[in-house]
């Protein structure tokens, strides 16, 4: 292989390598459908039992606690629940959490 081809291969593989370390949004979507969708809309801004999670990471602050959205503050809400949301601490593996966050970041 010529050197430019090697470089191309490297950049094509890069997202694949990165996605293993981070979350898999497609798997997160499945978890969301199973565990969250009964209370949260993801693709419309309409409220269900809980607020819509569309634009979750784009908002200035979370509706529930006024904190800036980030992996830590969103995970905190998922794990502790409160105000009508059940706590999910212990329900998810670290990989599940990364997958869920990756999905929520696509909304
Ligand atoms: C039984 C209903 C219910 C289920 C199931 C549920 N939630 Fe919630 N969720 C709520 C309610 C109600 C709130 C609002 C709580 C508040 O204002 O503090 C909320 C708030 C949130 C928030 C904060 C949004 C904001 O803008 O502050 C996030 C993030 C969230 N839920 C994610 C999830 C995820 C991810 C799941 C699945 C793992 C899930 N929820 C499952 C009812 C639910």
Tab-separated table of C-alpha atoms and ligand atoms in Angstrom:
chain	number	residue	atom	x	y	z
A	1	UNK	CA	0.000	0.000	0.000
A	2	UNK	CA	1.234	3.479	-0.762
A	3	UNK	CA	1.633	5.903	2.161
A	4	UNK	CA	-1.399	8.069	1.248
A	5	UNK	CA	-3.533	4.946	1.235
A	6	UNK	CA	-2.340	4.061	4.721
A	7	UNK	CA	-3.307	7.467	5.941
A	8	UNK	CA	-6.735	7.142	4.348
A	9	UNK	CA	-7.273	3.752	5.951
A	10	UNK	CA	-6.285	5.207	9.302
A	11	UNK	CA	-8.812	8.033	9.091
A	12	UNK	CA	-11.540	5.688	7.922
A	13	UNK	CA	-10.907	3.413	10.896
A	14	UNK	CA	-10.626	6.219	13.416
A	15	UNK	CA	-14.381	6.671	14.118
A	16	UNK	CA	-14.720	2.912	14.476
A	17	UNK	CA	-11.978	2.790	17.090
A	18	UNK	CA	-13.383	5.797	18.887
A	19	UNK	CA	-16.892	4.352	18.999
A	20	UNK	CA	-15.700	1.294	20.900
A	21	UNK	CA	-14.304	3.441	23.696
A	22	UNK	CA	-17.297	5.772	23.772
A	23	UNK	CA	-20.939	4.804	23.541
A	24	UNK	CA	-22.885	3.139	20.775
A	25	UNK	CA	-25.858	5.373	19.997
A	26	UNK	CA	-27.789	2.555	18.283
A	27	UNK	CA	-27.561	0.390	21.400
A	28	UNK	CA	-28.468	3.413	23.512
A	29	UNK	CA	-31.545	3.875	21.344
A	30	UNK	CA	-32.641	0.301	22.129
A	31	UNK	CA	-32.171	0.915	25.859
A	32	UNK	CA	-34.116	4.143	25.559
A	33	UNK	CA	-37.002	2.382	23.801
A	34	UNK	CA	-37.107	-0.292	26.509
A	35	UNK	CA	-36.608	1.832	29.629
A	36	UNK	CA	-37.327	5.469	28.958
A	37	UNK	CA	-39.703	5.916	26.031
A	38	UNK	CA	-42.833	5.248	28.092
A	39	UNK	CA	-42.160	8.560	29.879
A	40	UNK	CA	-40.063	10.600	27.467
A	41	UNK	CA	-40.452	11.709	23.888
A	42	UNK	CA	-37.141	11.904	22.066
A	43	UNK	CA	-38.131	13.279	18.670
A	44	UNK	CA	-40.848	15.814	19.521
A	45	UNK	CA	-40.785	18.481	22.187
A	46	UNK	CA	-44.049	17.230	23.637
A	47	UNK	CA	-44.107	16.253	27.313
A	48	UNK	CA	-45.093	12.700	28.284
A	49	UNK	CA	-44.855	11.756	31.989
A	50	UNK	CA	-41.474	13.456	31.878
A	51	UNK	CA	-40.076	16.291	29.780
A	52	UNK	CA	-39.079	15.707	26.171
A	53	UNK	CA	-35.411	14.781	25.869
A	54	UNK	CA	-35.092	16.334	22.428
A	55	UNK	CA	-32.300	18.959	22.475
A	56	UNK	CA	-31.239	17.657	25.912
A	57	UNK	CA	-27.564	18.410	25.379
A	58	UNK	CA	-28.231	21.594	23.437
A	59	UNK	CA	-30.137	23.313	26.245
A	60	UNK	CA	-28.416	25.867	28.497
A	61	UNK	CA	-29.634	24.046	31.571
A	62	UNK	CA	-31.600	20.980	32.556
A	63	UNK	CA	-35.260	21.527	33.419
A	64	UNK	CA	-35.024	19.256	36.453
A	65	UNK	CA	-32.130	20.809	38.354
A	66	UNK	CA	-30.932	23.900	36.487
A	67	UNK	CA	-27.479	22.397	35.928
A	68	UNK	CA	-25.714	22.602	32.569
A	69	UNK	CA	-26.269	19.399	30.574
A	70	UNK	CA	-23.205	17.167	30.471
A	71	UNK	CA	-22.441	13.488	30.870
A	72	UNK	CA	-22.141	13.841	34.647
A	73	UNK	CA	-25.265	15.918	35.296
A	74	UNK	CA	-27.440	13.864	32.933
A	75	UNK	CA	-26.166	10.590	34.404
A	76	UNK	CA	-26.818	11.920	37.899
A	77	UNK	CA	-30.474	12.477	36.977
A	78	UNK	CA	-30.758	9.024	35.386
A	79	UNK	CA	-29.199	7.315	38.404
A	80	UNK	CA	-31.026	9.245	41.112
A	81	UNK	CA	-34.342	9.954	39.382
A	82	UNK	CA	-36.730	11.985	41.501
A	83	UNK	CA	-39.866	14.070	40.948
A	84	UNK	CA	-41.690	11.238	39.226
A	85	UNK	CA	-38.685	9.606	37.589
A	86	UNK	CA	-37.560	6.245	38.977
A	87	UNK	CA	-33.873	5.895	39.938
A	88	UNK	CA	-31.851	3.728	37.572
A	89	UNK	CA	-28.769	3.302	39.742
A	90	UNK	CA	-27.644	-0.289	39.364
A	91	UNK	CA	-29.782	-0.892	36.264
A	92	UNK	CA	-27.078	-0.147	33.739
A	93	UNK	CA	-23.501	-1.271	33.154
A	94	UNK	CA	-20.892	1.377	32.377
A	95	UNK	CA	-21.180	0.411	28.717
A	96	UNK	CA	-24.987	0.808	28.869
A	97	UNK	CA	-24.557	4.271	30.373
A	98	UNK	CA	-22.070	5.274	27.667
A	99	UNK	CA	-24.464	3.933	25.001
A	100	UNK	CA	-27.425	5.831	26.480
A	101	UNK	CA	-25.451	9.080	26.680
A	102	UNK	CA	-24.273	8.617	23.096
A	103	UNK	CA	-27.904	8.251	22.010
A	104	UNK	CA	-29.127	11.211	24.066
A	105	UNK	CA	-26.388	13.341	22.504
A	106	UNK	CA	-27.890	12.675	19.053
A	107	UNK	CA	-31.269	14.177	20.031
B	1	LIG	C1	-41.904	6.545	34.966
B	1	LIG	C2	-41.526	7.640	34.079
B	1	LIG	C3	-40.065	7.840	33.725
B	1	LIG	C4	-39.160	6.919	33.225
B	1	LIG	C5	-39.361	5.419	32.980
B	1	LIG	C6	-37.953	7.668	32.925
B	1	LIG	N1	-38.114	8.985	33.268
B	1	LIG	FE1	-36.737	10.471	33.011
B	1	LIG	N2	-37.991	11.788	33.909
B	1	LIG	C7	-39.282	11.515	34.331
B	1	LIG	C8	-39.844	12.702	34.960
B	1	LIG	C9	-41.242	12.821	35.540
B	1	LIG	C10	-38.827	13.691	34.887
B	1	LIG	C11	-38.876	15.115	35.449
B	1	LIG	C12	-38.217	15.059	36.816
B	1	LIG	C13	-37.827	16.399	37.359
B	1	LIG	O1	-38.280	17.426	36.861
B	1	LIG	O2	-36.988	16.413	38.299
B	1	LIG	C14	-37.685	13.083	34.212
B	1	LIG	C15	-36.495	13.754	33.944
B	1	LIG	C16	-35.450	13.224	33.193
B	1	LIG	C17	-34.272	13.950	32.800
B	1	LIG	C18	-33.964	15.399	33.101
B	1	LIG	C19	-34.408	16.251	31.933
B	1	LIG	C20	-34.154	17.723	32.196
B	1	LIG	O3	-34.230	18.517	31.242
B	1	LIG	O4	-33.861	18.093	33.326
B	1	LIG	C21	-33.495	13.095	32.062
B	1	LIG	C22	-32.152	13.396	31.413
B	1	LIG	C23	-34.196	11.832	32.024
B	1	LIG	N3	-35.385	11.954	32.714
B	1	LIG	C24	-33.730	10.735	31.367
B	1	LIG	C25	-34.336	9.484	31.429
B	1	LIG	C26	-33.766	8.299	30.854
B	1	LIG	C27	-32.474	8.252	30.050
B	1	LIG	C28	-34.617	7.274	31.160
B	1	LIG	C29	-34.435	5.797	30.846
B	1	LIG	C30	-33.237	5.190	31.341
B	1	LIG	C31	-35.732	7.836	31.908
B	1	LIG	N4	-35.523	9.174	32.046
B	1	LIG	C32	-36.821	7.107	32.373
B	1	LIG	C33	-39.949	10.316	34.192
B	1	LIG	C34	-39.383	9.126	33.749
